[in-house]
GROMACS .gro file of C-alpha atoms in nm:
model
  311
    1UNK     CA    1  -9.636  13.110  -9.822
    2UNK     CA    2  -9.488  12.827  -9.614
    3UNK     CA    3  -9.206  12.734  -9.379
    4UNK     CA    4  -9.044  12.415  -9.274
    5UNK     CA    5  -8.928  12.325  -8.915
    6UNK     CA    6  -8.809  11.967  -8.910
    7UNK     CA    7  -9.122  11.772  -9.007
    8UNK     CA    8  -9.337  12.084  -8.953
    9UNK     CA    9  -9.477  12.284  -9.232
   10UNK     CA   10  -9.699  12.585  -9.217
   11UNK     CA   11  -9.896  12.695  -9.531
   12UNK     CA   12 -10.143  12.984  -9.563
   13UNK     CA   13 -10.392  12.910  -9.832
   14UNK     CA   14 -10.440  13.270  -9.954
   15UNK     CA   15 -10.441  13.399 -10.311
   16UNK     CA   16 -10.171  13.640 -10.389
   17UNK     CA   17 -10.093  13.760 -10.037
   18UNK     CA   18  -9.845  14.024  -9.955
   19UNK     CA   19  -9.503  13.926 -10.080
   20UNK     CA   20  -9.315  14.065  -9.777
   21UNK     CA   21  -9.250  13.715  -9.634
   22UNK     CA   22  -9.079  13.491  -9.892
   23UNK     CA   23  -9.059  13.106  -9.845
   24UNK     CA   24  -8.842  13.037  -9.549
   25UNK     CA   25  -8.660  12.732  -9.407
   26UNK     CA   26  -8.594  12.859  -9.058
   27UNK     CA   27  -8.844  12.918  -8.778
   28UNK     CA   28  -8.644  13.203  -8.629
   29UNK     CA   29  -8.637  13.369  -8.972
   30UNK     CA   30  -9.008  13.327  -9.010
   31UNK     CA   31  -9.082  13.474  -8.666
   32UNK     CA   32  -8.850  13.775  -8.748
   33UNK     CA   33  -9.024  13.823  -9.077
   34UNK     CA   34  -9.387  13.815  -8.942
   35UNK     CA   35  -9.284  14.056  -8.668
   36UNK     CA   36  -9.191  14.303  -8.947
   37UNK     CA   37  -9.527  14.282  -9.107
   38UNK     CA   38  -9.726  14.611  -9.107
   39UNK     CA   39 -10.012  14.630  -8.870
   40UNK     CA   40 -10.348  14.748  -9.018
   41UNK     CA   41 -10.538  15.060  -8.916
   42UNK     CA   42 -10.895  15.029  -8.818
   43UNK     CA   43 -11.002  15.162  -9.155
   44UNK     CA   44 -10.779  14.917  -9.354
   45UNK     CA   45 -10.907  14.628  -9.142
   46UNK     CA   46 -11.268  14.724  -9.207
   47UNK     CA   47 -11.211  14.774  -9.577
   48UNK     CA   48 -11.041  14.433  -9.625
   49UNK     CA   49 -11.293  14.253  -9.410
   50UNK     CA   50 -11.582  14.396  -9.611
   51UNK     CA   51 -11.399  14.301  -9.936
   52UNK     CA   52 -11.373  13.951  -9.807
   53UNK     CA   53 -11.738  13.935  -9.680
   54UNK     CA   54 -11.901  14.101  -9.984
   55UNK     CA   55 -11.678  14.001 -10.268
   56UNK     CA   56 -11.490  13.696 -10.145
   57UNK     CA   57 -11.175  13.878 -10.211
   58UNK     CA   58 -10.892  13.633 -10.115
   59UNK     CA   59 -10.619  13.903 -10.150
   60UNK     CA   60 -10.797  14.104  -9.877
   61UNK     CA   61 -10.819  13.780  -9.667
   62UNK     CA   62 -10.442  13.730  -9.721
   63UNK     CA   63 -10.368  14.077  -9.586
   64UNK     CA   64 -10.589  14.022  -9.282
   65UNK     CA   65 -10.411  13.692  -9.202
   66UNK     CA   66 -10.058  13.813  -9.264
   67UNK     CA   67 -10.093  14.122  -9.053
   68UNK     CA   68 -10.201  13.899  -8.756
   69UNK     CA   69  -9.940  13.633  -8.778
   70UNK     CA   70  -9.733  13.796  -8.504
   71UNK     CA   71 -10.038  13.745  -8.281
   72UNK     CA   72 -10.020  13.372  -8.340
   73UNK     CA   73  -9.654  13.370  -8.257
   74UNK     CA   74  -9.716  13.551  -7.934
   75UNK     CA   75  -9.994  13.322  -7.823
   76UNK     CA   76  -9.784  13.012  -7.911
   77UNK     CA   77  -9.501  13.130  -7.698
   78UNK     CA   78  -9.725  13.098  -7.393
   79UNK     CA   79  -9.755  12.723  -7.449
   80UNK     CA   80  -9.390  12.633  -7.494
   81UNK     CA   81  -9.355  12.474  -7.144
   82UNK     CA   82  -9.545  12.170  -7.247
   83UNK     CA   83  -9.302  11.983  -7.462
   84UNK     CA   84  -9.456  12.058  -7.797
   85UNK     CA   85  -9.261  12.211  -8.093
   86UNK     CA   86  -9.304  12.588  -8.135
   87UNK     CA   87  -9.357  12.550  -8.510
   88UNK     CA   88  -9.640  12.300  -8.457
   89UNK     CA   89  -9.811  12.535  -8.221
   90UNK     CA   90  -9.778  12.826  -8.461
   91UNK     CA   91  -9.909  12.605  -8.749
   92UNK     CA   92 -10.221  12.515  -8.542
   93UNK     CA   93 -10.268  12.881  -8.435
   94UNK     CA   94 -10.246  12.981  -8.804
   95UNK     CA   95 -10.530  12.740  -8.879
   96UNK     CA   96 -10.732  12.915  -8.614
   97UNK     CA   97 -10.643  13.257  -8.749
   98UNK     CA   98 -10.763  13.169  -9.090
   99UNK     CA   99 -11.094  13.039  -8.955
  100UNK     CA  100 -11.133  13.358  -8.768
  101UNK     CA  101 -11.074  13.572  -9.071
  102UNK     CA  102 -11.318  13.364  -9.267
  103UNK     CA  103 -11.590  13.414  -8.997
  104UNK     CA  104 -11.507  13.773  -8.902
  105UNK     CA  105 -11.795  14.020  -8.934
  106UNK     CA  106 -11.671  14.390  -8.956
  107UNK     CA  107 -12.009  14.521  -8.850
  108UNK     CA  108 -11.995  14.359  -8.507
  109UNK     CA  109 -11.791  14.655  -8.358
  110UNK     CA  110 -11.484  14.453  -8.246
  111UNK     CA  111 -11.132  14.439  -8.380
  112UNK     CA  112 -11.010  14.127  -8.553
  113UNK     CA  113 -10.741  14.080  -8.295
  114UNK     CA  114 -10.988  14.030  -8.023
  115UNK     CA  115 -11.208  13.799  -8.224
  116UNK     CA  116 -10.919  13.589  -8.360
  117UNK     CA  117 -10.777  13.509  -8.016
  118UNK     CA  118 -11.061  13.263  -7.938
  119UNK     CA  119 -11.005  13.074  -8.263
  120UNK     CA  120 -10.630  13.073  -8.234
  121UNK     CA  121 -10.628  12.942  -7.873
  122UNK     CA  122 -10.904  12.689  -7.957
  123UNK     CA  123 -10.685  12.524  -8.222
  124UNK     CA  124 -10.385  12.519  -8.003
  125UNK     CA  125 -10.578  12.365  -7.711
  126UNK     CA  126 -10.710  12.099  -7.944
  127UNK     CA  127 -10.358  12.016  -8.057
  128UNK     CA  128 -10.235  12.002  -7.696
  129UNK     CA  129 -10.521  11.775  -7.592
  130UNK     CA  130 -10.431  11.531  -7.871
  131UNK     CA  131 -10.053  11.539  -7.832
  132UNK     CA  132  -9.933  11.638  -7.491
  133UNK     CA  133  -9.874  11.405  -7.203
  134UNK     CA  134  -9.837  11.531  -6.841
  135UNK     CA  135  -9.538  11.289  -6.766
  136UNK     CA  136  -9.251  11.206  -6.998
  137UNK     CA  137  -9.168  10.861  -6.862
  138UNK     CA  138  -8.820  10.795  -6.989
  139UNK     CA  139  -8.589  11.028  -7.145
  140UNK     CA  140  -8.231  10.917  -7.054
  141UNK     CA  141  -8.060  10.575  -7.095
  142UNK     CA  142  -8.066  10.515  -6.715
  143UNK     CA  143  -8.439  10.611  -6.700
  144UNK     CA  144  -8.529  10.383  -6.989
  145UNK     CA  145  -8.336  10.094  -6.812
  146UNK     CA  146  -8.548  10.169  -6.502
  147UNK     CA  147  -8.866  10.180  -6.691
  148UNK     CA  148  -8.832   9.840  -6.859
  149UNK     CA  149  -8.713   9.661  -6.546
  150UNK     CA  150  -8.909   9.831  -6.260
  151UNK     CA  151  -9.247   9.675  -6.329
  152UNK     CA  152  -9.114   9.321  -6.360
  153UNK     CA  153  -8.904   9.362  -6.047
  154UNK     CA  154  -9.205   9.495  -5.854
  155UNK     CA  155  -9.406   9.183  -5.962
  156UNK     CA  156  -9.112   8.968  -5.830
  157UNK     CA  157  -9.134   9.130  -5.496
  158UNK     CA  158  -9.501   9.055  -5.481
  159UNK     CA  159  -9.455   8.696  -5.564
  160UNK     CA  160  -9.197   8.663  -5.290
  161UNK     CA  161  -9.425   8.807  -5.032
  162UNK     CA  162  -9.560   8.555  -4.777
  163UNK     CA  163  -9.892   8.388  -4.868
  164UNK     CA  164 -10.182   8.574  -4.730
  165UNK     CA  165  -9.977   8.895  -4.680
  166UNK     CA  166 -10.098   9.201  -4.843
  167UNK     CA  167  -9.829   9.360  -5.052
  168UNK     CA  168  -9.806   9.740  -5.067
  169UNK     CA  169  -9.841   9.906  -5.412
  170UNK     CA  170  -9.537  10.123  -5.332
  171UNK     CA  171  -9.191   9.995  -5.279
  172UNK     CA  172  -9.046   9.959  -4.931
  173UNK     CA  173  -8.705  10.110  -4.835
  174UNK     CA  174  -8.550   9.761  -4.863
  175UNK     CA  175  -8.693   9.693  -5.200
  176UNK     CA  176  -8.582  10.034  -5.332
  177UNK     CA  177  -8.229   9.961  -5.202
  178UNK     CA  178  -8.228   9.611  -5.360
  179UNK     CA  179  -8.349   9.746  -5.690
  180UNK     CA  180  -8.096  10.026  -5.708
  181UNK     CA  181  -7.818   9.783  -5.641
  182UNK     CA  182  -7.929   9.527  -5.896
  183UNK     CA  183  -7.974   9.793  -6.170
  184UNK     CA  184  -7.664  10.000  -6.060
  185UNK     CA  185  -7.859  10.320  -6.033
  186UNK     CA  186  -7.914  10.569  -5.759
  187UNK     CA  187  -8.183  10.511  -5.498
  188UNK     CA  188  -8.337  10.860  -5.587
  189UNK     CA  189  -8.374  10.745  -5.943
  190UNK     CA  190  -8.578  10.444  -5.851
  191UNK     CA  191  -8.810  10.655  -5.619
  192UNK     CA  192  -8.860  10.905  -5.905
  193UNK     CA  193  -8.939  10.644  -6.174
  194UNK     CA  194  -9.187  10.464  -5.948
  195UNK     CA  195  -9.362  10.796  -5.884
  196UNK     CA  196  -9.390  10.859  -6.255
  197UNK     CA  197  -9.528  10.513  -6.337
  198UNK     CA  198  -9.768  10.528  -6.053
  199UNK     CA  199  -9.901  10.879  -6.138
  200UNK     CA  200 -10.075  10.817  -6.466
  201UNK     CA  201 -10.183  11.091  -6.698
  202UNK     CA  202 -10.403  11.393  -6.605
  203UNK     CA  203 -10.690  11.502  -6.831
  204UNK     CA  204 -10.634  11.852  -6.958
  205UNK     CA  205 -10.999  11.918  -7.008
  206UNK     CA  206 -11.213  11.679  -6.777
  207UNK     CA  207 -11.536  11.838  -6.869
  208UNK     CA  208 -11.859  11.822  -6.661
  209UNK     CA  209 -11.849  11.584  -6.368
  210UNK     CA  210 -12.120  11.320  -6.305
  211UNK     CA  211 -12.332  11.553  -6.091
  212UNK     CA  212 -12.342  11.808  -6.376
  213UNK     CA  213 -12.096  12.049  -6.213
  214UNK     CA  214 -11.809  12.199  -6.408
  215UNK     CA  215 -11.470  12.065  -6.331
  216UNK     CA  216 -11.143  12.228  -6.399
  217UNK     CA  217 -10.818  12.083  -6.547
  218UNK     CA  218 -10.483  12.222  -6.653
  219UNK     CA  219 -10.640  12.356  -6.982
  220UNK     CA  220 -10.782  12.635  -6.771
  221UNK     CA  221 -10.445  12.767  -6.674
  222UNK     CA  222 -10.205  12.661  -6.948
  223UNK     CA  223 -10.088  13.011  -7.038
  224UNK     CA  224  -9.929  13.265  -6.816
  225UNK     CA  225 -10.213  13.508  -6.733
  226UNK     CA  226  -9.973  13.794  -6.682
  227UNK     CA  227  -9.852  13.779  -7.046
  228UNK     CA  228 -10.180  13.643  -7.202
  229UNK     CA  229 -10.249  13.846  -7.515
  230UNK     CA  230 -10.616  13.901  -7.435
  231UNK     CA  231 -10.540  14.048  -7.095
  232UNK     CA  232 -10.275  14.280  -7.247
  233UNK     CA  233 -10.512  14.401  -7.508
  234UNK     CA  234 -10.784  14.465  -7.255
  235UNK     CA  235 -10.538  14.650  -7.026
  236UNK     CA  236 -10.433  14.877  -7.314
  237UNK     CA  237 -10.799  14.934  -7.409
  238UNK     CA  238 -10.882  15.031  -7.049
  239UNK     CA  239 -10.589  15.274  -7.039
  240UNK     CA  240 -10.709  15.440  -7.360
  241UNK     CA  241 -11.066  15.462  -7.234
  242UNK     CA  242 -10.946  15.606  -6.900
  243UNK     CA  243 -10.747  15.883  -7.076
  244UNK     CA  244 -10.822  15.984  -7.434
  245UNK     CA  245 -11.163  15.805  -7.457
  246UNK     CA  246 -11.334  15.972  -7.145
  247UNK     CA  247 -11.203  16.318  -7.228
  248UNK     CA  248 -11.310  16.294  -7.586
  249UNK     CA  249 -11.659  16.175  -7.486
  250UNK     CA  250 -11.701  16.448  -7.230
  251UNK     CA  251 -11.600  16.710  -7.480
  252UNK     CA  252 -11.907  16.614  -7.675
  253UNK     CA  253 -12.142  16.719  -7.403
  254UNK     CA  254 -12.283  17.066  -7.317
  255UNK     CA  255 -12.163  17.216  -6.992
  256UNK     CA  256 -12.477  17.108  -6.790
  257UNK     CA  257 -12.464  16.749  -6.908
  258UNK     CA  258 -12.089  16.724  -6.859
  259UNK     CA  259 -12.119  16.850  -6.500
  260UNK     CA  260 -12.403  16.602  -6.419
  261UNK     CA  261 -12.197  16.305  -6.553
  262UNK     CA  262 -11.892  16.418  -6.375
  263UNK     CA  263 -12.073  16.481  -6.038
  264UNK     CA  264 -12.268  16.140  -6.070
  265UNK     CA  265 -11.990  15.909  -6.201
  266UNK     CA  266 -11.641  16.062  -6.200
  267UNK     CA  267 -11.614  16.269  -5.890
  268UNK     CA  268 -11.449  16.108  -5.575
  269UNK     CA  269 -11.410  16.312  -5.255
  270UNK     CA  270 -11.133  16.280  -5.015
  271UNK     CA  271 -11.339  16.065  -4.788
  272UNK     CA  272 -11.416  15.817  -5.068
  273UNK     CA  273 -11.768  15.932  -5.126
  274UNK     CA  274 -11.897  16.023  -5.467
  275UNK     CA  275 -12.039  16.346  -5.607
  276UNK     CA  276 -12.387  16.493  -5.593
  277UNK     CA  277 -12.715  16.289  -5.589
  278UNK     CA  278 -12.997  16.333  -5.842
  279UNK     CA  279 -13.195  16.540  -5.587
  280UNK     CA  280 -12.901  16.759  -5.497
  281UNK     CA  281 -12.833  16.836  -5.864
  282UNK     CA  282 -13.212  16.890  -5.922
  283UNK     CA  283 -13.219  17.152  -5.644
  284UNK     CA  284 -12.905  17.311  -5.785
  285UNK     CA  285 -13.060  17.357  -6.128
  286UNK     CA  286 -13.415  17.415  -6.014
  287UNK     CA  287 -13.567  17.112  -6.194
  288UNK     CA  288 -13.699  16.774  -6.092
  289UNK     CA  289 -13.480  16.473  -6.007
  290UNK     CA  290 -13.645  16.290  -6.305
  291UNK     CA  291 -13.535  16.564  -6.538
  292UNK     CA  292 -13.180  16.537  -6.416
  293UNK     CA  293 -13.206  16.153  -6.482
  294UNK     CA  294 -13.327  16.220  -6.834
  295UNK     CA  295 -13.040  16.451  -6.900
  296UNK     CA  296 -12.789  16.195  -6.753
  297UNK     CA  297 -12.931  15.920  -6.966
  298UNK     CA  298 -12.908  16.116  -7.286
  299UNK     CA  299 -12.548  16.223  -7.204
  300UNK     CA  300 -12.460  15.862  -7.143
  301UNK     CA  301 -12.591  15.750  -7.481
  302UNK     CA  302 -12.392  16.034  -7.650
  303UNK     CA  303 -12.081  15.931  -7.467
  304UNK     CA  304 -12.121  15.566  -7.556
  305UNK     CA  305 -12.140  15.666  -7.919
  306UNK     CA  306 -11.813  15.865  -7.888
  307UNK     CA  307 -11.643  15.575  -7.700
  308UNK     CA  308 -11.721  15.330  -7.971
  309UNK     CA  309 -11.405  15.437  -8.157
  310UNK     CA  310 -11.188  15.327  -7.867
  311UNK     CA  311 -11.355  14.984  -7.841
   0.00000   0.00000   0.00000
């Protein structure tokens, strides 16, 4: 399966993948098609992942890849503000997705969508680091004229300066006015272009500083955190745990264990205080505080097992 966008092509190297997405020549059609791909259930995902891991089943790998193509499109959309083609971002993300599918272990207890996000974003970040520039220097005819003349004219102003006088790196008001008149452009355009040429590039990922401390660049906040897929998935998982998950896990406990867990961890009084302490529960049931702690520990383990389904 492949698609073309200008000079961009995306190919998924899978054997006999689902035939729901035919060869396409339009990026919008591709996105529409992948958004209609069926999503896998937990059981299906586990089945295909085990077939790939144990039998090297490439058809199963294709189904895992194709069912997550919409995730790549969603992640790529968060990086559109940096001047790079959407199709190229999707292509790099698809490479990361295929790497994730190849390395995915179904026995680790996590969904492929969570595991794949790291690989998808890693490939996109690498692409951005290699191809994106903070400043697009000249995009219009007037800006190109300024670009090719500003440096030479600045050198001329320096040469005209009196001997022994230190010339400023930035243009004076008079020099700006003179340059704008000679090039027949607006004063504001001269100021803007000088700022662009003086700014230089900014490293997206500066890495550790000389003193060993971590330093941060734009790579740390390229995507919109509010719409970042990982945050959205985590939010949905928290909602499920807070509703269906907790209720289901508590239903697995006997009445005494359930009350102990609720009093110790779930109850909040009007004044903001919690429920009963170990000693208060021990006095209520006529046992030691250590026995209450043991019951609580066993109940927590049982609940953790029940909550694994919602992870």
